[in-house]
CSV table of C-alpha atoms and ligand atoms in Angstrom, one decimal:
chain,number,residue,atom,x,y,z
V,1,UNK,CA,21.3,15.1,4.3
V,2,UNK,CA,18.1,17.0,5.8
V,3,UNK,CA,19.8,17.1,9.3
V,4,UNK,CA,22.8,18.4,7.7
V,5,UNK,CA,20.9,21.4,6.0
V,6,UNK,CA,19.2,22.4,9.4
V,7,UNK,CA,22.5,22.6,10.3
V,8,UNK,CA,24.4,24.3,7.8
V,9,UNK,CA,21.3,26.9,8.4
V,10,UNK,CA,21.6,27.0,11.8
V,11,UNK,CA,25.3,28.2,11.3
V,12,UNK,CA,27.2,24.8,12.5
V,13,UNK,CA,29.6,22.8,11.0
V,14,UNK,CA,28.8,19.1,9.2
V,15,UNK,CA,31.4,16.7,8.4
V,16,UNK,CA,30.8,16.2,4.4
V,17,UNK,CA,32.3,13.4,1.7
V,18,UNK,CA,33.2,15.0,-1.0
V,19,UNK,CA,35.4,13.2,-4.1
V,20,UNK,CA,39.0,13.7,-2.8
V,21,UNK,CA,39.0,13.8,1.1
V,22,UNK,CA,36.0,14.3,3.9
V,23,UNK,CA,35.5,18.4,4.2
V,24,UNK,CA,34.3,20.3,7.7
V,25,UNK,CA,31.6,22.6,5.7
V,26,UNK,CA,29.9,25.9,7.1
V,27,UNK,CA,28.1,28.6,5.2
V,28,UNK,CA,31.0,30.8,3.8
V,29,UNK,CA,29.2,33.9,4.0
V,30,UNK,CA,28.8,33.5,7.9
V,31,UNK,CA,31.7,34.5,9.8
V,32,UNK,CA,30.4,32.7,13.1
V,33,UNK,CA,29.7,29.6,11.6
V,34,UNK,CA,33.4,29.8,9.6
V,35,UNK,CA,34.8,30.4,13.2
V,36,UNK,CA,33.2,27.2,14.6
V,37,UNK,CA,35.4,25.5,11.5
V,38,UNK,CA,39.0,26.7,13.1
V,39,UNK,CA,37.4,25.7,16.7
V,40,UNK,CA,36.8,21.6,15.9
V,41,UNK,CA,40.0,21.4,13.9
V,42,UNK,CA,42.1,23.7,16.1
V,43,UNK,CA,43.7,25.3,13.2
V,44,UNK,CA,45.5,28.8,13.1
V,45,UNK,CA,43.0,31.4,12.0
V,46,UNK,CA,45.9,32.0,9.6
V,47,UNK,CA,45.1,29.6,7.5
V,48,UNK,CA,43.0,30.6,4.5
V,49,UNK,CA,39.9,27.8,2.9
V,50,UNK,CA,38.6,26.4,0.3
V,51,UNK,CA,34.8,27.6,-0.7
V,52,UNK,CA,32.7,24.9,-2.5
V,53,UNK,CA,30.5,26.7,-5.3
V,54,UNK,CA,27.0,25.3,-6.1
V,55,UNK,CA,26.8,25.6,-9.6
V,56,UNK,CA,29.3,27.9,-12.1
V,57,UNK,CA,27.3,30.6,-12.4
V,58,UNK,CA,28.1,31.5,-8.5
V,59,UNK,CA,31.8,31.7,-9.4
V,60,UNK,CA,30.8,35.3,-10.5
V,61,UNK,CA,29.0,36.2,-7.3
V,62,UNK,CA,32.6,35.5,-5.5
V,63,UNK,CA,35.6,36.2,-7.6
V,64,UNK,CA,36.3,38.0,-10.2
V,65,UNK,CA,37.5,35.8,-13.4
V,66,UNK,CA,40.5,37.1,-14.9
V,67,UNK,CA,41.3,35.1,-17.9
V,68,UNK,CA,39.8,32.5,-20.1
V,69,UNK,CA,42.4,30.1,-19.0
V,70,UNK,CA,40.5,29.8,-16.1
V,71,UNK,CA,37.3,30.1,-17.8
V,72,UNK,CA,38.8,26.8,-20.1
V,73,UNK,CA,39.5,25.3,-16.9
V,74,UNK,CA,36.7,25.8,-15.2
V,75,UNK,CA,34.8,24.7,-17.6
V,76,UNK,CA,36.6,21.0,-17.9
V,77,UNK,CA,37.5,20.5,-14.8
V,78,UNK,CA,34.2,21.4,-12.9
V,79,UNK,CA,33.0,19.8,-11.0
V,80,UNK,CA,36.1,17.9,-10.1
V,81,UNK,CA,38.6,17.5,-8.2
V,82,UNK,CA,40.6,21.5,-9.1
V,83,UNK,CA,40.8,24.1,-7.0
V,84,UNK,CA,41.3,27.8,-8.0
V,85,UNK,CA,42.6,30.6,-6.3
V,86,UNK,CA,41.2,34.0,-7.8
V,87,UNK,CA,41.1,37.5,-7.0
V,88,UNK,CA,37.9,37.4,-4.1
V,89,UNK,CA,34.7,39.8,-3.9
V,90,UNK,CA,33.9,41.4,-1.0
V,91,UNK,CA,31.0,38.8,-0.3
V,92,UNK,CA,33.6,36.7,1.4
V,93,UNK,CA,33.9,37.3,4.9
V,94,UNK,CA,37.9,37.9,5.8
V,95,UNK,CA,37.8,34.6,7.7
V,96,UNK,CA,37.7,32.2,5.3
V,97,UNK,CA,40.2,33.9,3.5
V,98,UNK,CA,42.8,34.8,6.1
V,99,UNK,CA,42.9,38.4,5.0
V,100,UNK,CA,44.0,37.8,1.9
V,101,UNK,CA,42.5,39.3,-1.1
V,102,UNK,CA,42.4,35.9,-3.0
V,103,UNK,CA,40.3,33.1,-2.6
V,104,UNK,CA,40.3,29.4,-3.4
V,105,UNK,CA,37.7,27.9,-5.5
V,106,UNK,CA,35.7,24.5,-6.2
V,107,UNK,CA,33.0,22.6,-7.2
V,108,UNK,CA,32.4,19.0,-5.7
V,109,UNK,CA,31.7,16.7,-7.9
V,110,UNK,CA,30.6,14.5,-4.8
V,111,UNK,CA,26.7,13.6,-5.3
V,112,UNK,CA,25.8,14.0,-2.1
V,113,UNK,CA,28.1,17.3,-1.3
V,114,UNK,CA,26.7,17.9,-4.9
V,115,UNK,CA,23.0,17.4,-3.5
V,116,UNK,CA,23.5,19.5,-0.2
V,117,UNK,CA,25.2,22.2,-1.5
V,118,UNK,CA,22.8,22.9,-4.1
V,119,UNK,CA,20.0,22.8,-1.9
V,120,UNK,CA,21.9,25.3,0.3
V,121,UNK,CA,21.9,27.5,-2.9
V,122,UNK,CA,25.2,29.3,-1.3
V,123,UNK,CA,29.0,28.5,-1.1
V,124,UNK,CA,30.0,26.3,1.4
V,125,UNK,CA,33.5,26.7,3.1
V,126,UNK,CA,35.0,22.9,3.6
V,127,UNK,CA,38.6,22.6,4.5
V,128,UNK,CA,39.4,18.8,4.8
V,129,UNK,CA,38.0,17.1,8.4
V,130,UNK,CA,40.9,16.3,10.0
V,131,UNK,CA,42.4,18.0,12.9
V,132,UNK,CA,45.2,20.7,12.1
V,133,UNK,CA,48.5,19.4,11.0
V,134,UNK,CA,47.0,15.4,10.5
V,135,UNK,CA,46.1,12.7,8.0
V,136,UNK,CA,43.3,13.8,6.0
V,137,UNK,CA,39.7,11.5,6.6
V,138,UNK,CA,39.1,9.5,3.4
V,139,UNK,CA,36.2,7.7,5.1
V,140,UNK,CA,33.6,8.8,7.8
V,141,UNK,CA,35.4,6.5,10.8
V,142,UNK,CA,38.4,8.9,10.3
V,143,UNK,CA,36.6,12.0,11.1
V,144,UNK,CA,34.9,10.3,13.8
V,145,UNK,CA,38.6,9.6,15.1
V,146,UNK,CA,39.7,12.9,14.8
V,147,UNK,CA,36.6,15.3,15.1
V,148,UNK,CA,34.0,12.8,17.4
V,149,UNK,CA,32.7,14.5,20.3
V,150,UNK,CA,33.8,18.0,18.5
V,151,UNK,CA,31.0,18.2,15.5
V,152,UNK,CA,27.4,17.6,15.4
V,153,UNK,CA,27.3,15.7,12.0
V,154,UNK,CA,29.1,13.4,10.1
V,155,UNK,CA,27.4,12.5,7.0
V,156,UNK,CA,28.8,8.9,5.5
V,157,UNK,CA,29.1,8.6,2.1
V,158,UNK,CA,31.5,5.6,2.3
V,159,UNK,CA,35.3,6.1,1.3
V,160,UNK,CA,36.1,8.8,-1.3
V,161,UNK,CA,36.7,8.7,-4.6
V,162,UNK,CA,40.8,10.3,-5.2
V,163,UNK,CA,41.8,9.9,-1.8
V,164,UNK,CA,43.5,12.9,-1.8
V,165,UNK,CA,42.8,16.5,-1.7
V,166,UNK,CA,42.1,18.8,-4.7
V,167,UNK,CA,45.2,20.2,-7.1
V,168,UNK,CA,45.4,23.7,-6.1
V,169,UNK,CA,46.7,26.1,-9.0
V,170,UNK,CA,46.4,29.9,-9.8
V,171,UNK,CA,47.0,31.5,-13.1
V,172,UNK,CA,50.3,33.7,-13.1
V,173,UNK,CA,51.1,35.9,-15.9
V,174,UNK,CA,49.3,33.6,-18.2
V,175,UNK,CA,50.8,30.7,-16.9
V,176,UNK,CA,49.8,27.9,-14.5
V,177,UNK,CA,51.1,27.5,-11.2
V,178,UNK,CA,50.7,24.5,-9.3
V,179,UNK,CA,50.4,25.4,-5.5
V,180,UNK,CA,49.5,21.9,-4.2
V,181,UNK,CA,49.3,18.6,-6.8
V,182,UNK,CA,46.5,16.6,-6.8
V,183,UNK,CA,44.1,14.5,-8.6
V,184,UNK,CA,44.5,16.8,-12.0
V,185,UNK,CA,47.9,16.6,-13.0
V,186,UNK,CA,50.6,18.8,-14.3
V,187,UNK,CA,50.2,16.7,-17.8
V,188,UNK,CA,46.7,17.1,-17.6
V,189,UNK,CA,46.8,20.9,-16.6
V,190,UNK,CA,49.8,22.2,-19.3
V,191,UNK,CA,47.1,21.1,-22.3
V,192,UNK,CA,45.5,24.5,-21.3
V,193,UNK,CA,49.1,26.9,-20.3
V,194,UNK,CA,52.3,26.8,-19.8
V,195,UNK,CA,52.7,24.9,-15.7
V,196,UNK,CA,55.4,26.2,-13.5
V,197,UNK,CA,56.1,24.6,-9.9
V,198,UNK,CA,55.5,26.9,-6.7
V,199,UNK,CA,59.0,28.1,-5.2
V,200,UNK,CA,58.4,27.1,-1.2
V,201,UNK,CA,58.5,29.8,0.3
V,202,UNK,CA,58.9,30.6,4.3
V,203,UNK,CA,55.7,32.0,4.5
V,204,UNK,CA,53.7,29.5,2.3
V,205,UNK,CA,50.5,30.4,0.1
V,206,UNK,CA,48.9,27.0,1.1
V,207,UNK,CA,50.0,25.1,4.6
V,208,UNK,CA,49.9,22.0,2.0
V,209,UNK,CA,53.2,23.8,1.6
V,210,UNK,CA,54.4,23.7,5.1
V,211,UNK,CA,57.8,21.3,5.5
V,212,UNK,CA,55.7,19.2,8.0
V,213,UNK,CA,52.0,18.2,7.3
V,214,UNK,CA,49.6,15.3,7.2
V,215,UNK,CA,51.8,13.7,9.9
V,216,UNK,CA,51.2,10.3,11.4
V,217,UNK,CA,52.0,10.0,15.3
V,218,UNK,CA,54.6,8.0,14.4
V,219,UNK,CA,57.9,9.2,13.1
V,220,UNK,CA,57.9,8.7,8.9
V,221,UNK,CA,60.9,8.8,6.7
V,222,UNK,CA,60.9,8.8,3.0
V,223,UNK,CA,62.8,6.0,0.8
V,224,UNK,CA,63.6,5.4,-2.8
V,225,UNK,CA,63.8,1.5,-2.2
V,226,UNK,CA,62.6,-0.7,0.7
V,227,UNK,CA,64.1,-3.3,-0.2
V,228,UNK,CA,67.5,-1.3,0.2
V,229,UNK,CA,66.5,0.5,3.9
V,230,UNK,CA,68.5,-0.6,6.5
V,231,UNK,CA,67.2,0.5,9.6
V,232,UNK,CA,67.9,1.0,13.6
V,233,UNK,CA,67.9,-2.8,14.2
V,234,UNK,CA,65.4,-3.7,17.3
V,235,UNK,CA,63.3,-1.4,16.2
V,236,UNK,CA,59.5,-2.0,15.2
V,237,UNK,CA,59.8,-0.7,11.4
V,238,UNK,CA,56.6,-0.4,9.2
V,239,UNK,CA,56.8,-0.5,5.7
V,240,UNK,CA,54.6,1.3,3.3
V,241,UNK,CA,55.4,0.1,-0.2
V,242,UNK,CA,53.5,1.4,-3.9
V,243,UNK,CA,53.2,-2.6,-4.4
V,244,UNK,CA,54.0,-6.0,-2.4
V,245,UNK,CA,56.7,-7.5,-2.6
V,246,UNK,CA,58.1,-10.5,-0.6
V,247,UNK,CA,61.5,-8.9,0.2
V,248,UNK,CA,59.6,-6.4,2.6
V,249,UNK,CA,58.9,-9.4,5.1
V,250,UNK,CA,61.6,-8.6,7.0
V,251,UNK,CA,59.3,-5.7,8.2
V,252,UNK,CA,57.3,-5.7,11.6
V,253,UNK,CA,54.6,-4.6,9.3
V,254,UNK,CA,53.5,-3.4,6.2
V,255,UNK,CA,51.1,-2.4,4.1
V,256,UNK,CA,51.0,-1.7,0.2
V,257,UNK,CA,48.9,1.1,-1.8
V,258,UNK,CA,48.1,-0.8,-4.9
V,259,UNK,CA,47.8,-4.7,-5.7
V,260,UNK,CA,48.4,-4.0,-9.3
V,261,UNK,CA,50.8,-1.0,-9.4
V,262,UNK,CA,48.0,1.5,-10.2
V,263,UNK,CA,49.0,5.6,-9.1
V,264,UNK,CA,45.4,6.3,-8.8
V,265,UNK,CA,44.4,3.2,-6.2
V,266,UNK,CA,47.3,3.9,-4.8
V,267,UNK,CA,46.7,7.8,-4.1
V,268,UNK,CA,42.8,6.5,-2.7
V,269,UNK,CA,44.2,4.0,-0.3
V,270,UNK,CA,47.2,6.2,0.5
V,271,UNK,CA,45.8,8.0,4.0
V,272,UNK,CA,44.0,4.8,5.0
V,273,UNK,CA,47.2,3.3,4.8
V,274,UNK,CA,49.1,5.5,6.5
V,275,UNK,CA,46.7,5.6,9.5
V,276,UNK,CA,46.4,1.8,9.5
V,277,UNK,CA,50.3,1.4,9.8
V,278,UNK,CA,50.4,4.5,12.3
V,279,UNK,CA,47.9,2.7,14.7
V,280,UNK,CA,49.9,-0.5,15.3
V,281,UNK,CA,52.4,2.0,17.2
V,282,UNK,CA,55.3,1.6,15.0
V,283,UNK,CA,59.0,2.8,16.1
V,284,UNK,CA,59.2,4.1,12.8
V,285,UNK,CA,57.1,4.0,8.8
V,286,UNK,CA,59.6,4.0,5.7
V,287,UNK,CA,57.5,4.9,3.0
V,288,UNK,CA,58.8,4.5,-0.2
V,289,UNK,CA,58.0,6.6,-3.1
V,290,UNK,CA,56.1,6.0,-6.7
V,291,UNK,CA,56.6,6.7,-9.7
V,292,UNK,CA,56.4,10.7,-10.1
V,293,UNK,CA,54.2,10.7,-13.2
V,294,UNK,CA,50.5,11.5,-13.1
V,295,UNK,CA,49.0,11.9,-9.9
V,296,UNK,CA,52.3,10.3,-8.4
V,297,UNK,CA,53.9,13.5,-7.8
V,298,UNK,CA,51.0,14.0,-5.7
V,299,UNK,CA,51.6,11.2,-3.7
V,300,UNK,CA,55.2,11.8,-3.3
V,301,UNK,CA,54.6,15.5,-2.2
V,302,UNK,CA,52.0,14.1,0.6
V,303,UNK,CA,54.6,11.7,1.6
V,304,UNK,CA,57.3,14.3,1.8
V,305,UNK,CA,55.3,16.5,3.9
V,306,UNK,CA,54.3,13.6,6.4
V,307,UNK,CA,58.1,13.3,6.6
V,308,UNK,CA,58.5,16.7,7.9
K,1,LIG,O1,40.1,18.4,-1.8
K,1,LIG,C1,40.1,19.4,-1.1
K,1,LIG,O2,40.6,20.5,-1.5
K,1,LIG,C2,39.6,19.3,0.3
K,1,LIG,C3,38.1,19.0,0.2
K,1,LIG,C4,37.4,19.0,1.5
K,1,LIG,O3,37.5,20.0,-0.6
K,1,LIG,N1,39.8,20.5,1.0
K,1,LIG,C5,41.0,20.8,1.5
K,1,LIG,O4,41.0,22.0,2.2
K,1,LIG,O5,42.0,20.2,1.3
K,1,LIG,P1,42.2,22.4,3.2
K,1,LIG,O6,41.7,23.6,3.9
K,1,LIG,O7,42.6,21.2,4.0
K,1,LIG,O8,43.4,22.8,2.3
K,1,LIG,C6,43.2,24.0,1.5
K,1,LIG,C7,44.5,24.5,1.1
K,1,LIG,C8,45.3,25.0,2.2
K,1,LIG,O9,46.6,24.6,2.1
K,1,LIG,C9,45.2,26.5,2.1
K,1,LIG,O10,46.3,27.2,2.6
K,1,LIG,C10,45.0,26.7,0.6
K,1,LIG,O11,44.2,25.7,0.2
K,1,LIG,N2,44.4,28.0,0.3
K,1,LIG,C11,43.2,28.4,0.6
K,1,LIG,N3,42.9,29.6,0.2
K,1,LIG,C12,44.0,30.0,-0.4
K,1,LIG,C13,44.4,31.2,-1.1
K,1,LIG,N4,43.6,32.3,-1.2
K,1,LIG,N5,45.6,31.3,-1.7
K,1,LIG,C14,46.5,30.2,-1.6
K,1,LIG,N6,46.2,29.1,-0.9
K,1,LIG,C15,45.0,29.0,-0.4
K,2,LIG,MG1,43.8,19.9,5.0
């Protein structure tokens, strides 16, 4: 954790755990060390990030806060896994945010993102450690796979906490609107206003958004039921199932999210999973879908967008 201050001083980048995926961090406020973020992860500078807040009080110091919905959410949500996109302050260099004159908001509630990024005393731009367009790192060995040789630093906090990345909302005329699901759900969220979905659009707020994203190497095709999926026969077919089930033997492989049918094991293991089936070299991963309450529409939108 001391290396990765010197570091995050020095204006380089440091691989991070934080409660829902492992995040690439740099100061926010430098623009160099923000540009070393697009370099390891090859991502288009068009592509806007998420700052990580030490406290509350340095909300102000970025964004303006427009309502007391977000002051509600803030509040209980923080510091958790919710992102919120506000109307930025001129403190934040154009790079992090793309141009745009909104930025994304959070607070880790990670101990030791928690730790370093309150030593650090200022935000801390994180998008998640994965190279652009891939499987986001749930555990240190994944950003080694994908970022190794790239990055100085990974610091290893062991395998996160939600497994995937933060809901992303924004309020619009006094209501909610999700742009990305995540670990707070729409349930949780329309206790505080009214939730409406995001339309997709062509030229999406948050690349979560794009058609194709969080791809395996392999090819990936969404079911409702494996046990109905008839495939090209011949073919080396992986299975990724919400639980066992004997019937999916007839697979060349498979793995399972959750032993006991649990959504929120299930969205922890879910990238692991992926990238376990993905490295046997399958012809093809039919992944079914779970139950789309709670944090399962999260799931389900993940596994969507790894369909393309
Ligand atoms: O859980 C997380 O959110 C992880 C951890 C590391 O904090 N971070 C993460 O960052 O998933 P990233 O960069 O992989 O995804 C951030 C998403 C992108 O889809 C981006 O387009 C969207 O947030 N985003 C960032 N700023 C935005 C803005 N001003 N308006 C709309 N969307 C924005
Ligand atoms: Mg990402």
């Amino acid at each position: 954790m001391a290396r990765a201050l010197e570091l995050l001083d020095a204006g380089q980048v440091v691989a991070l755990p934080t409660e829902t995926v492992y995040g690439l961090a740099a100061d926010a406020l430098n623009p160099e060390a923000v540009a070393r973020i697009f370099e390891a992860k090859e991502r288009p500078c068009f592509d806007p990030l998420i700052i990580h807040l030490p406290d509350q009080k340095a909300l102000d110091q970025v964004s303006e806060i427009e309502t007391e919905t977000v002051q509600r959410l803030t509040q209980t949500f923080w510091p958790g896994p919710l992102t919120i996109v506000l109307r930025k302050r001129d403190t934040i260099p154009d790079i992090v945010t793309a141009g745009l004159e909104t930025v994304a908001v959070r607070m880790s509630a990670n101990p030791i993102f928690t730790e370093i990024v309150g030593k650090f005393g200022r935000p801390i731009a994180a998008p998640s450690a994965n190279r652009f367009g891939q499987i986001s790192p749930t555990q240190a060995s994944h950003v080694l796979d994908e970022l190794g040789g790239r990055i100085p630093l990974i610091v290893d906090g062991g395998p996160t906490q939600h497994g995937i990345e933060s809901t992303i909302v924004r309020i619009v005329d006094g209501s909610i609107e999700i742009l990305r699901n995540g670990p707070v759900t729409a349930e949780r969220l329309a206790e505080f206003a009214p939730v409406v979905r995001t339309r997709l659009s062509s030229a999406p707020l948050a690349p979560g958004q794009l058609p194709s994203h969080y791809a395996p190497r392999a090819k990936l095709v969404v079911v409702d039921a494996l046990e109905s999926f008839s495939g090209p026969s011949g073919k080396r077919i992986a299975a990724l199932s919400f639980r066992d089930s004997t019937a999916l033997r007839r697979y060349w492989t498979r793995a399972h999210l959750s032993e006991r049918g649990d959504l929120r094991e299930a969205a922890a293991n879910l990238f692991q999973r992926l990238r376990e089936l993905d490295r046997q070299n399958p012809d093809l991963i039919v992944a079914e879908l779970v139950p789309a309450q709670g944090i399962g529409a999260a799931i389900n939108e993940r596994l969507r967008r790894a369909a393309g």
